[in-house]
mmCIF file with all atom_site columns, C-alpha atoms in Angstrom:
data_model
loop_
_atom_site.group_PDB
_atom_site.id
_atom_site.type_symbol
_atom_site.label_atom_id
_atom_site.label_alt_id
_atom_site.label_comp_id
_atom_site.label_asym_id
_atom_site.label_entity_id
_atom_site.label_seq_id
_atom_site.pdbx_PDB_ins_code
_atom_site.Cartn_x
_atom_site.Cartn_y
_atom_site.Cartn_z
_atom_site.occupancy
_atom_site.B_iso_or_equiv
_atom_site.pdbx_formal_charge
_atom_site.auth_seq_id
_atom_site.auth_comp_id
_atom_site.auth_asym_id
_atom_site.auth_atom_id
_atom_site.pdbx_PDB_model_num
ATOM 1   C CA . MET A 1 1   ? 20.400  -11.552 -11.271 1.00 65.00 ? 26  MET A CA 1
ATOM 2   C CA . LYS A 1 2   ? 16.853  -10.525 -12.162 1.00 71.00 ? 27  LYS A CA 1
ATOM 3   C CA . PRO A 1 3   ? 14.436  -13.402 -12.853 1.00 75.00 ? 28  PRO A CA 1
ATOM 4   C CA . ALA A 1 4   ? 13.121  -13.728 -16.414 1.00 83.00 ? 29  ALA A CA 1
ATOM 5   C CA . ALA A 1 5   ? 9.833   -11.940 -17.017 1.00 88.00 ? 30  ALA A CA 1
ATOM 6   C CA . SER A 1 6   ? 6.868   -12.963 -19.131 1.00 92.00 ? 31  SER A CA 1
ATOM 7   C CA . ARG A 1 7   ? 5.737   -10.921 -22.105 1.00 93.00 ? 32  ARG A CA 1
ATOM 8   C CA . ARG A 1 8   ? 3.737   -7.809  -21.292 1.00 95.00 ? 33  ARG A CA 1
ATOM 9   C CA . PHE A 1 9   ? -0.050  -8.188  -21.250 1.00 96.00 ? 34  PHE A CA 1
ATOM 10  C CA . CYS A 1 10  ? -2.498  -5.346  -21.866 1.00 96.00 ? 35  CYS A CA 1
ATOM 11  C CA . VAL A 1 11  ? -5.782  -5.824  -20.018 1.00 96.00 ? 36  VAL A CA 1
ATOM 12  C CA . ARG A 1 12  ? -8.726  -3.466  -20.271 1.00 97.00 ? 37  ARG A CA 1
ATOM 13  C CA . ALA A 1 13  ? -10.789 -2.977  -17.102 1.00 97.00 ? 38  ALA A CA 1
ATOM 14  C CA . SER A 1 14  ? -13.893 -0.800  -16.974 1.00 97.00 ? 39  SER A CA 1
ATOM 15  C CA . GLY A 1 15  ? -16.938 -0.279  -14.823 1.00 97.00 ? 40  GLY A CA 1
ATOM 16  C CA . PRO A 1 16  ? -19.609 2.200   -13.752 1.00 97.00 ? 41  PRO A CA 1
ATOM 17  C CA . VAL A 1 17  ? -18.154 2.871   -10.277 1.00 97.00 ? 42  VAL A CA 1
ATOM 18  C CA . ALA A 1 18  ? -14.692 2.513   -8.709  1.00 97.00 ? 43  ALA A CA 1
ATOM 19  C CA . CYS A 1 19  ? -13.147 3.476   -5.393  1.00 96.00 ? 44  CYS A CA 1
ATOM 20  C CA . PHE A 1 20  ? -9.415  3.130   -4.801  1.00 95.00 ? 45  PHE A CA 1
ATOM 21  C CA . THR A 1 21  ? -9.485  4.279   -1.212  1.00 93.00 ? 46  THR A CA 1
ATOM 22  C CA . ARG A 1 22  ? -6.855  6.681   0.087   1.00 93.00 ? 47  ARG A CA 1
ATOM 23  C CA . PRO A 1 23  ? -5.500  5.247   3.358   1.00 89.00 ? 48  PRO A CA 1
ATOM 24  C CA . GLU A 1 24  ? -5.213  8.667   5.004   1.00 87.00 ? 49  GLU A CA 1
ATOM 25  C CA . MET A 1 25  ? -9.025  8.998   4.944   1.00 81.00 ? 50  MET A CA 1
ATOM 26  C CA . LYS A 1 26  ? -10.028 6.704   7.771   1.00 71.00 ? 51  LYS A CA 1
ATOM 27  C CA . ALA A 1 27  ? -13.676 7.476   8.415   1.00 77.00 ? 52  ALA A CA 1
ATOM 28  C CA . GLU A 1 28  ? -14.943 8.359   4.934   1.00 86.00 ? 53  GLU A CA 1
ATOM 29  C CA . ARG A 1 29  ? -13.902 6.600   1.747   1.00 90.00 ? 54  ARG A CA 1
ATOM 30  C CA . VAL A 1 30  ? -12.210 8.906   -0.770  1.00 95.00 ? 55  VAL A CA 1
ATOM 31  C CA . SER A 1 31  ? -10.746 7.493   -3.961  1.00 95.00 ? 56  SER A CA 1
ATOM 32  C CA . TYR A 1 32  ? -7.477  8.251   -5.694  1.00 95.00 ? 57  TYR A CA 1
ATOM 33  C CA . GLU A 1 33  ? -7.915  9.795   -9.149  1.00 95.00 ? 58  GLU A CA 1
ATOM 34  C CA . VAL A 1 34  ? -6.516  6.721   -10.877 1.00 95.00 ? 59  VAL A CA 1
ATOM 35  C CA . MET A 1 35  ? -6.399  3.008   -10.175 1.00 96.00 ? 60  MET A CA 1
ATOM 36  C CA . THR A 1 36  ? -3.516  2.111   -7.841  1.00 96.00 ? 61  THR A CA 1
ATOM 37  C CA . PRO A 1 37  ? -0.872  -0.542  -8.694  1.00 96.00 ? 62  PRO A CA 1
ATOM 38  C CA . SER A 1 38  ? -2.161  -2.673  -5.836  1.00 96.00 ? 63  SER A CA 1
ATOM 39  C CA . ALA A 1 39  ? -5.718  -2.626  -7.218  1.00 96.00 ? 64  ALA A CA 1
ATOM 40  C CA . ALA A 1 40  ? -4.410  -3.503  -10.685 1.00 97.00 ? 65  ALA A CA 1
ATOM 41  C CA . ARG A 1 41  ? -2.442  -6.435  -9.278  1.00 96.00 ? 66  ARG A CA 1
ATOM 42  C CA . GLY A 1 42  ? -5.528  -7.680  -7.429  1.00 95.00 ? 67  GLY A CA 1
ATOM 43  C CA . LEU A 1 43  ? -7.568  -7.501  -10.611 1.00 96.00 ? 68  LEU A CA 1
ATOM 44  C CA . LEU A 1 44  ? -4.973  -9.534  -12.532 1.00 96.00 ? 69  LEU A CA 1
ATOM 45  C CA . GLU A 1 45  ? -4.768  -12.083 -9.726  1.00 96.00 ? 70  GLU A CA 1
ATOM 46  C CA . ALA A 1 46  ? -8.526  -12.537 -9.991  1.00 96.00 ? 71  ALA A CA 1
ATOM 47  C CA . ILE A 1 47  ? -7.889  -13.915 -13.481 1.00 96.00 ? 72  ILE A CA 1
ATOM 48  C CA . LEU A 1 48  ? -4.735  -15.899 -12.717 1.00 95.00 ? 73  LEU A CA 1
ATOM 49  C CA . TRP A 1 49  ? -3.010  -16.368 -9.421  1.00 94.00 ? 74  TRP A CA 1
ATOM 50  C CA . LYS A 1 50  ? -0.534  -19.128 -8.673  1.00 93.00 ? 75  LYS A CA 1
ATOM 51  C CA . PRO A 1 51  ? 2.088   -19.329 -5.900  1.00 93.00 ? 76  PRO A CA 1
ATOM 52  C CA . ALA A 1 52  ? 4.725   -19.747 -8.618  1.00 93.00 ? 77  ALA A CA 1
ATOM 53  C CA . ILE A 1 53  ? 4.172   -16.320 -10.235 1.00 94.00 ? 78  ILE A CA 1
ATOM 54  C CA . ARG A 1 54  ? 4.338   -12.699 -9.106  1.00 94.00 ? 79  ARG A CA 1
ATOM 55  C CA . TRP A 1 55  ? 2.632   -9.911  -11.058 1.00 95.00 ? 80  TRP A CA 1
ATOM 56  C CA . HIS A 1 56  ? 4.382   -6.609  -11.857 1.00 95.00 ? 81  HIS A CA 1
ATOM 57  C CA . VAL A 1 57  ? 2.285   -3.665  -13.056 1.00 96.00 ? 82  VAL A CA 1
ATOM 58  C CA . HIS A 1 58  ? 4.165   -1.318  -15.420 1.00 96.00 ? 83  HIS A CA 1
ATOM 59  C CA . GLU A 1 59  ? 1.564   1.167   -16.619 1.00 96.00 ? 84  GLU A CA 1
ATOM 60  C CA . ILE A 1 60  ? -2.062  2.119   -16.071 1.00 97.00 ? 85  ILE A CA 1
ATOM 61  C CA . ALA A 1 61  ? -3.607  4.190   -18.864 1.00 96.00 ? 86  ALA A CA 1
ATOM 62  C CA . ALA A 1 62  ? -6.819  6.103   -18.141 1.00 96.00 ? 87  ALA A CA 1
ATOM 63  C CA . LEU A 1 63  ? -9.034  5.992   -21.244 1.00 96.00 ? 88  LEU A CA 1
ATOM 64  C CA . ALA A 1 64  ? -11.903 7.945   -19.695 1.00 95.00 ? 89  ALA A CA 1
ATOM 65  C CA . PRO A 1 65  ? -11.891 11.387  -18.042 1.00 94.00 ? 90  PRO A CA 1
ATOM 66  C CA . VAL A 1 66  ? -11.831 11.513  -14.234 1.00 94.00 ? 91  VAL A CA 1
ATOM 67  C CA . GLN A 1 67  ? -15.416 11.876  -13.040 1.00 96.00 ? 92  GLN A CA 1
ATOM 68  C CA . TRP A 1 68  ? -16.499 11.882  -9.412  1.00 97.00 ? 93  TRP A CA 1
ATOM 69  C CA . THR A 1 69  ? -19.619 10.708  -7.667  1.00 96.00 ? 94  THR A CA 1
ATOM 70  C CA . SER A 1 70  ? -20.535 10.562  -3.991  1.00 96.00 ? 95  SER A CA 1
ATOM 71  C CA . PHE A 1 71  ? -23.111 8.644   -2.009  1.00 94.00 ? 96  PHE A CA 1
ATOM 72  C CA . ARG A 1 72  ? -23.884 7.512   1.517   1.00 92.00 ? 97  ARG A CA 1
ATOM 73  C CA . ARG A 1 73  ? -24.087 3.919   2.578   1.00 86.00 ? 98  ARG A CA 1
ATOM 74  C CA . ASN A 1 74  ? -24.920 2.038   5.724   1.00 82.00 ? 99  ASN A CA 1
ATOM 75  C CA . GLU A 1 75  ? -21.850 0.075   6.762   1.00 80.00 ? 100 GLU A CA 1
ATOM 76  C CA . VAL A 1 76  ? -21.222 -2.243  9.677   1.00 77.00 ? 101 VAL A CA 1
ATOM 77  C CA . ASN A 1 77  ? -18.632 -1.338  12.317  1.00 75.00 ? 102 ASN A CA 1
ATOM 78  C CA . SER A 1 78  ? -17.303 -4.834  12.939  1.00 72.00 ? 103 SER A CA 1
ATOM 79  C CA . ARG A 1 79  ? -17.092 -8.231  11.372  1.00 71.00 ? 104 ARG A CA 1
ATOM 80  C CA . ALA A 1 80  ? -19.237 -11.194 12.272  1.00 69.00 ? 105 ALA A CA 1
ATOM 81  C CA . VAL A 1 81  ? -17.251 -13.549 14.497  1.00 71.00 ? 106 VAL A CA 1
ATOM 82  C CA . VAL A 1 82  ? -17.660 -17.296 14.582  1.00 68.00 ? 107 VAL A CA 1
ATOM 83  C CA . GLY A 1 83  ? -19.264 -18.199 17.906  1.00 66.00 ? 108 GLY A CA 1
ATOM 84  C CA . LYS A 1 84  ? -20.785 -14.776 18.460  1.00 63.00 ? 109 LYS A CA 1
ATOM 85  C CA . PHE A 1 85  ? -24.411 -15.635 17.877  1.00 57.00 ? 110 PHE A CA 1
ATOM 86  C CA . ASP A 1 86  ? -25.988 -12.353 18.947  1.00 60.00 ? 111 ASP A CA 1
ATOM 87  C CA . TYR A 1 87  ? -24.329 -10.376 16.123  1.00 55.00 ? 112 TYR A CA 1
ATOM 88  C CA . ALA A 1 88  ? -26.823 -8.481  13.982  1.00 56.00 ? 113 ALA A CA 1
ATOM 89  C CA . ALA A 1 89  ? -25.639 -6.242  11.153  1.00 56.00 ? 114 ALA A CA 1
ATOM 90  C CA . ASP A 1 90  ? -28.797 -4.164  11.250  1.00 60.00 ? 115 ASP A CA 1
ATOM 91  C CA . ALA A 1 91  ? -28.490 -3.312  14.951  1.00 64.00 ? 116 ALA A CA 1
ATOM 92  C CA . ASP A 1 92  ? -27.944 0.411   15.565  1.00 67.00 ? 117 ASP A CA 1
ATOM 93  C CA . LYS A 1 93  ? -24.699 -0.089  17.479  1.00 70.00 ? 118 LYS A CA 1
ATOM 94  C CA . GLU A 1 94  ? -23.221 -2.145  14.625  1.00 71.00 ? 119 GLU A CA 1
ATOM 95  C CA . ARG A 1 95  ? -24.229 0.238   11.877  1.00 77.00 ? 120 ARG A CA 1
ATOM 96  C CA . ALA A 1 96  ? -22.805 3.556   10.695  1.00 82.00 ? 121 ALA A CA 1
ATOM 97  C CA . GLN A 1 97  ? -23.651 5.805   7.774   1.00 86.00 ? 122 GLN A CA 1
ATOM 98  C CA . ARG A 1 98  ? -20.524 6.788   5.843   1.00 88.00 ? 123 ARG A CA 1
ATOM 99  C CA . ASN A 1 99  ? -19.922 8.931   2.809   1.00 92.00 ? 124 ASN A CA 1
ATOM 100 C CA . THR A 1 100 ? -18.041 7.600   -0.230  1.00 93.00 ? 125 THR A CA 1
ATOM 101 C CA . VAL A 1 101 ? -16.348 9.795   -2.852  1.00 96.00 ? 126 VAL A CA 1
ATOM 102 C CA . ALA A 1 102 ? -15.803 7.456   -5.787  1.00 96.00 ? 127 ALA A CA 1
ATOM 103 C CA . LEU A 1 103 ? -15.039 7.522   -9.494  1.00 97.00 ? 128 LEU A CA 1
ATOM 104 C CA . ARG A 1 104 ? -17.651 6.812   -12.132 1.00 96.00 ? 129 ARG A CA 1
ATOM 105 C CA . ASP A 1 105 ? -17.473 5.405   -15.650 1.00 96.00 ? 130 ASP A CA 1
ATOM 106 C CA . VAL A 1 106 ? -13.836 4.377   -15.401 1.00 97.00 ? 131 VAL A CA 1
ATOM 107 C CA . ASP A 1 107 ? -11.915 2.691   -18.189 1.00 97.00 ? 132 ASP A CA 1
ATOM 108 C CA . TYR A 1 108 ? -8.289  1.586   -17.882 1.00 97.00 ? 133 TYR A CA 1
ATOM 109 C CA . VAL A 1 109 ? -5.680  -0.390  -19.766 1.00 97.00 ? 134 VAL A CA 1
ATOM 110 C CA . ILE A 1 110 ? -3.266  -2.188  -17.439 1.00 97.00 ? 135 ILE A CA 1
ATOM 111 C CA . THR A 1 111 ? 0.124   -3.206  -18.798 1.00 97.00 ? 136 THR A CA 1
ATOM 112 C CA . ALA A 1 112 ? 1.743   -5.905  -16.687 1.00 96.00 ? 137 ALA A CA 1
ATOM 113 C CA . SER A 1 113 ? 3.992   -8.944  -16.728 1.00 96.00 ? 138 SER A CA 1
ATOM 114 C CA . PHE A 1 114 ? 4.923   -11.614 -14.215 1.00 95.00 ? 139 PHE A CA 1
ATOM 115 C CA . THR A 1 115 ? 8.031   -13.407 -13.023 1.00 94.00 ? 140 THR A CA 1
ATOM 116 C CA . LEU A 1 116 ? 8.452   -16.847 -11.522 1.00 93.00 ? 141 LEU A CA 1
ATOM 117 C CA . VAL A 1 117 ? 9.001   -17.252 -7.791  1.00 90.00 ? 142 VAL A CA 1
ATOM 118 C CA . PRO A 1 118 ? 11.962  -19.664 -7.629  1.00 87.00 ? 143 PRO A CA 1
ATOM 119 C CA . GLU A 1 119 ? 11.128  -21.159 -4.220  1.00 86.00 ? 144 GLU A CA 1
ATOM 120 C CA . LYS A 1 120 ? 7.526   -21.886 -5.320  1.00 87.00 ? 145 LYS A CA 1
ATOM 121 C CA . THR A 1 121 ? 8.254   -23.173 -8.824  1.00 87.00 ? 146 THR A CA 1
ATOM 122 C CA . GLY A 1 122 ? 7.862   -26.843 -9.655  1.00 87.00 ? 147 GLY A CA 1
ATOM 123 C CA . PRO A 1 123 ? 9.838   -28.845 -12.240 1.00 88.00 ? 148 PRO A CA 1
ATOM 124 C CA . GLU A 1 124 ? 7.094   -28.428 -14.865 1.00 88.00 ? 149 GLU A CA 1
ATOM 125 C CA . ASP A 1 125 ? 6.565   -24.703 -14.329 1.00 88.00 ? 150 ASP A CA 1
ATOM 126 C CA . ASN A 1 126 ? 7.827   -22.198 -16.889 1.00 91.00 ? 151 ASN A CA 1
ATOM 127 C CA . LEU A 1 127 ? 6.869   -18.756 -18.191 1.00 93.00 ? 152 LEU A CA 1
ATOM 128 C CA . ARG A 1 128 ? 5.198   -19.987 -21.376 1.00 93.00 ? 153 ARG A CA 1
ATOM 129 C CA . LYS A 1 129 ? 2.936   -22.336 -19.444 1.00 94.00 ? 154 LYS A CA 1
ATOM 130 C CA . PHE A 1 130 ? 1.546   -19.497 -17.317 1.00 95.00 ? 155 PHE A CA 1
ATOM 131 C CA . GLU A 1 131 ? 1.386   -17.091 -20.282 1.00 95.00 ? 156 GLU A CA 1
ATOM 132 C CA . GLU A 1 132 ? -0.861  -19.520 -22.142 1.00 95.00 ? 157 GLU A CA 1
ATOM 133 C CA . MET A 1 133 ? -2.902  -20.131 -19.010 1.00 95.00 ? 158 MET A CA 1
ATOM 134 C CA . PHE A 1 134 ? -3.507  -16.378 -18.554 1.00 96.00 ? 159 PHE A CA 1
ATOM 135 C CA . GLU A 1 135 ? -4.338  -15.807 -22.228 1.00 95.00 ? 160 GLU A CA 1
ATOM 136 C CA . ARG A 1 136 ? -6.814  -18.678 -22.190 1.00 96.00 ? 161 ARG A CA 1
ATOM 137 C CA . ARG A 1 137 ? -8.536  -17.582 -18.983 1.00 96.00 ? 162 ARG A CA 1
ATOM 138 C CA . LEU A 1 138 ? -8.768  -13.942 -20.137 1.00 95.00 ? 163 LEU A CA 1
ATOM 139 C CA . GLU A 1 139 ? -10.246 -14.940 -23.478 1.00 95.00 ? 164 GLU A CA 1
ATOM 140 C CA . LYS A 1 140 ? -12.851 -17.216 -21.892 1.00 94.00 ? 165 LYS A CA 1
ATOM 141 C CA . GLY A 1 141 ? -13.702 -14.786 -19.101 1.00 93.00 ? 166 GLY A CA 1
ATOM 142 C CA . GLN A 1 142 ? -12.582 -17.213 -16.410 1.00 94.00 ? 167 GLN A CA 1
ATOM 143 C CA . CYS A 1 143 ? -11.584 -15.918 -12.985 1.00 93.00 ? 168 CYS A CA 1
ATOM 144 C CA . PHE A 1 144 ? -11.032 -17.189 -9.450  1.00 93.00 ? 169 PHE A CA 1
ATOM 145 C CA . HIS A 1 145 ? -13.311 -14.484 -8.086  1.00 93.00 ? 170 HIS A CA 1
ATOM 146 C CA . ALA A 1 146 ? -15.152 -11.568 -9.668  1.00 95.00 ? 171 ALA A CA 1
ATOM 147 C CA . PRO A 1 147 ? -12.649 -8.818  -10.657 1.00 96.00 ? 172 PRO A CA 1
ATOM 148 C CA . TYR A 1 148 ? -13.410 -5.518  -8.943  1.00 96.00 ? 173 TYR A CA 1
ATOM 149 C CA . LEU A 1 149 ? -12.392 -1.852  -9.012  1.00 97.00 ? 174 LEU A CA 1
ATOM 150 C CA . GLY A 1 150 ? -11.054 -1.084  -5.568  1.00 94.00 ? 175 GLY A CA 1
ATOM 151 C CA . CYS A 1 151 ? -14.012 -2.405  -3.550  1.00 92.00 ? 176 CYS A CA 1
ATOM 152 C CA . ARG A 1 152 ? -15.561 -5.821  -4.048  1.00 92.00 ? 177 ARG A CA 1
ATOM 153 C CA . GLU A 1 153 ? -19.017 -4.340  -4.631  1.00 92.00 ? 178 GLU A CA 1
ATOM 154 C CA . PHE A 1 154 ? -17.747 -2.407  -7.695  1.00 95.00 ? 179 PHE A CA 1
ATOM 155 C CA . ALA A 1 155 ? -17.468 -5.129  -10.315 1.00 96.00 ? 180 ALA A CA 1
ATOM 156 C CA . ALA A 1 156 ? -15.141 -4.720  -13.285 1.00 96.00 ? 181 ALA A CA 1
ATOM 157 C CA . ARG A 1 157 ? -15.557 -5.779  -16.877 1.00 96.00 ? 182 ARG A CA 1
ATOM 158 C CA . VAL A 1 158 ? -12.248 -7.290  -17.980 1.00 96.00 ? 183 VAL A CA 1
ATOM 159 C CA . GLU A 1 159 ? -11.044 -8.106  -21.477 1.00 95.00 ? 184 GLU A CA 1
ATOM 160 C CA . ALA A 1 160 ? -7.902  -8.119  -23.589 1.00 95.00 ? 185 ALA A CA 1
ATOM 161 C CA . ALA A 1 161 ? -7.079  -4.583  -24.739 1.00 95.00 ? 186 ALA A CA 1
ATOM 162 C CA . THR A 1 162 ? -7.247  -4.038  -28.470 1.00 92.00 ? 187 THR A CA 1
ATOM 163 C CA . GLU A 1 163 ? -4.810  -1.910  -30.432 1.00 89.00 ? 188 GLU A CA 1
ATOM 164 C CA . GLY A 1 164 ? -5.568  1.733   -31.004 1.00 89.00 ? 189 GLY A CA 1
ATOM 165 C CA . LEU A 1 165 ? -6.832  2.589   -27.504 1.00 90.00 ? 190 LEU A CA 1
ATOM 166 C CA . ARG A 1 166 ? -5.564  5.999   -26.409 1.00 91.00 ? 191 ARG A CA 1
ATOM 167 C CA . PRO A 1 167 ? -5.548  7.757   -23.005 1.00 92.00 ? 192 PRO A CA 1
ATOM 168 C CA . HIS A 1 168 ? -8.067  10.545  -22.627 1.00 89.00 ? 193 HIS A CA 1
ATOM 169 C CA . GLU A 1 169 ? -5.814  13.135  -21.023 1.00 83.00 ? 194 GLU A CA 1
ATOM 170 C CA . SER A 1 170 ? -3.165  14.995  -23.047 1.00 83.00 ? 195 SER A CA 1
ATOM 171 C CA . ILE A 1 171 ? -1.489  16.988  -20.244 1.00 87.00 ? 196 ILE A CA 1
ATOM 172 C CA . GLU A 1 172 ? 2.248   16.374  -20.371 1.00 87.00 ? 197 GLU A CA 1
ATOM 173 C CA . ARG A 1 173 ? 2.794   15.598  -16.691 1.00 92.00 ? 198 ARG A CA 1
ATOM 174 C CA . ARG A 1 174 ? 0.376   16.053  -13.792 1.00 93.00 ? 199 ARG A CA 1
ATOM 175 C CA . PRO A 1 175 ? 1.290   15.197  -10.172 1.00 94.00 ? 200 PRO A CA 1
ATOM 176 C CA . LEU A 1 176 ? -1.112  12.922  -8.310  1.00 93.00 ? 201 LEU A CA 1
ATOM 177 C CA . GLY A 1 177 ? 0.697   13.104  -4.965  1.00 92.00 ? 202 GLY A CA 1
ATOM 178 C CA . LEU A 1 178 ? 1.802   10.240  -2.819  1.00 94.00 ? 203 LEU A CA 1
ATOM 179 C CA . MET A 1 179 ? 0.034   7.032   -3.875  1.00 96.00 ? 204 MET A CA 1
ATOM 180 C CA . PHE A 1 180 ? -0.238  3.634   -2.214  1.00 95.00 ? 205 PHE A CA 1
ATOM 181 C CA . TYR A 1 181 ? 1.912   1.097   -4.069  1.00 95.00 ? 206 TYR A CA 1
ATOM 182 C CA . ASP A 1 182 ? 1.484   -2.203  -2.261  1.00 93.00 ? 207 ASP A CA 1
ATOM 183 C CA . PHE A 1 183 ? 2.278   -4.016  0.959   1.00 92.00 ? 208 PHE A CA 1
ATOM 184 C CA . ASP A 1 184 ? 5.739   -5.277  1.852   1.00 91.00 ? 209 ASP A CA 1
ATOM 185 C CA . PHE A 1 185 ? 5.075   -8.495  3.734   1.00 87.00 ? 210 PHE A CA 1
ATOM 186 C CA . GLY A 1 186 ? 8.762   -9.031  4.543   1.00 81.00 ? 211 GLY A CA 1
ATOM 187 C CA . GLY A 1 187 ? 9.837   -12.350 5.960   1.00 78.00 ? 212 GLY A CA 1
ATOM 188 C CA . PRO A 1 188 ? 8.368   -14.612 8.654   1.00 79.00 ? 213 PRO A CA 1
ATOM 189 C CA . GLY A 1 189 ? 7.844   -12.724 11.896  1.00 82.00 ? 214 GLY A CA 1
ATOM 190 C CA . GLU A 1 190 ? 8.273   -9.292  10.288  1.00 85.00 ? 215 GLU A CA 1
ATOM 191 C CA . GLU A 1 191 ? 5.598   -6.622  10.329  1.00 88.00 ? 216 GLU A CA 1
ATOM 192 C CA . VAL A 1 192 ? 3.655   -5.855  7.166   1.00 91.00 ? 217 VAL A CA 1
ATOM 193 C CA . ARG A 1 193 ? 4.286   -2.276  6.025   1.00 92.00 ? 218 ARG A CA 1
ATOM 194 C CA . PRO A 1 194 ? 2.611   -0.151  3.317   1.00 93.00 ? 219 PRO A CA 1
ATOM 195 C CA . LEU A 1 195 ? 4.717   1.239   0.487   1.00 94.00 ? 220 LEU A CA 1
ATOM 196 C CA . PHE A 1 196 ? 4.072   4.564   -1.265  1.00 95.00 ? 221 PHE A CA 1
ATOM 197 C CA . PHE A 1 197 ? 5.471   6.317   -4.323  1.00 95.00 ? 222 PHE A CA 1
ATOM 198 C CA . GLU A 1 198 ? 5.277   9.753   -5.946  1.00 95.00 ? 223 GLU A CA 1
ATOM 199 C CA . ALA A 1 199 ? 2.710   9.327   -8.719  1.00 95.00 ? 224 ALA A CA 1
ATOM 200 C CA . PHE A 1 200 ? 2.411   11.334  -11.938 1.00 95.00 ? 225 PHE A CA 1
ATOM 201 C CA . LEU A 1 201 ? -0.066  11.098  -14.778 1.00 94.00 ? 226 LEU A CA 1
ATOM 202 C CA . GLU A 1 202 ? 1.884   11.604  -18.002 1.00 94.00 ? 227 GLU A CA 1
ATOM 203 C CA . ARG A 1 203 ? -0.419  12.117  -20.978 1.00 94.00 ? 228 ARG A CA 1
ATOM 204 C CA . GLY A 1 204 ? -3.023  10.006  -19.214 1.00 93.00 ? 229 GLY A CA 1
ATOM 205 C CA . VAL A 1 205 ? -0.651  7.196   -18.259 1.00 96.00 ? 230 VAL A CA 1
ATOM 206 C CA . LEU A 1 206 ? 0.457   6.326   -14.730 1.00 96.00 ? 231 LEU A CA 1
ATOM 207 C CA . ARG A 1 207 ? 3.929   4.819   -14.994 1.00 96.00 ? 232 ARG A CA 1
ATOM 208 C CA . VAL A 1 208 ? 4.533   2.434   -12.097 1.00 96.00 ? 233 VAL A CA 1
ATOM 209 C CA . PRO A 1 209 ? 8.105   2.193   -10.770 1.00 95.00 ? 234 PRO A CA 1
ATOM 210 C CA . PRO A 1 210 ? 9.591   -1.270  -10.226 1.00 93.00 ? 235 PRO A CA 1
ATOM 211 C CA . TRP A 1 211 ? 9.366   -2.954  -6.835  1.00 91.00 ? 236 TRP A CA 1
ATOM 212 C CA . GLU A 1 212 ? 13.093  -2.607  -6.077  1.00 90.00 ? 237 GLU A CA 1
ATOM 213 C CA . GLN A 1 213 ? 12.993  1.158   -6.643  1.00 92.00 ? 238 GLN A CA 1
ATOM 214 C CA . VAL A 1 214 ? 9.981   1.639   -4.358  1.00 93.00 ? 239 VAL A CA 1
ATOM 215 C CA . ILE A 1 215 ? 11.588  -0.482  -1.634  1.00 91.00 ? 240 ILE A CA 1
ATOM 216 C CA . GLU A 1 216 ? 14.722  1.666   -1.874  1.00 90.00 ? 241 GLU A CA 1
ATOM 217 C CA . ARG A 1 217 ? 12.794  4.927   -1.589  1.00 88.00 ? 242 ARG A CA 1
ATOM 218 C CA . ASN A 1 218 ? 10.670  3.668   1.310   1.00 89.00 ? 243 ASN A CA 1
ATOM 219 C CA . GLY A 1 219 ? 13.771  2.528   3.172   1.00 82.00 ? 244 GLY A CA 1
ATOM 220 C CA . ARG A 1 220 ? 14.936  -1.031  3.304   1.00 73.00 ? 245 ARG A CA 1
ATOM 221 C CA . ARG A 1 221 ? 14.280  -3.071  6.402   1.00 69.00 ? 246 ARG A CA 1
ATOM 222 C CA . PRO A 1 222 ? 17.110  -2.990  8.944   1.00 62.00 ? 247 PRO A CA 1
#
């Protein structure tokens, strides 16, 4: 039996730059055309994350036209390690110049809900409690960390979506190709695997399939 879901929330996220990196581009960062479900989930979790709830993204509406921008940045090749005192991010061997193809002036409305995780739910936990908590935090602009659009350096402005917002694109159905959905962490001792789905933009709206359907199409674990 499916667990009960919360009501659907509509959250507007916008910003001057966004990069939802395609995993097949290893050396240079190239963004998908639209925010991915994984990025939307991360943005919602920045506002409210608790072990007792799990977010489900249903739709992502693009209010602004797709516009591209590209730039070069100096990036480091490795992370600083505790105990490695001679690490220097500005050393030539630790630095590489990489190109980024990103989106600019993005504006989305994310429609999502959450369900309770039975094994993590306490006796006082219920859907209404977390609904009120999310509404309150969104209204006050509270978050656990700064919401971002794909990369942490691309900050997002987040607010409750008002009525009357319409997607920019009017094309009936446009294929976006294979898009990253999220990670399947499996159980203890199992390998983490990426999940993908066939994405379409229908009149400016990316409709996100449910988790069970994506798991089925990516092949269940043996």
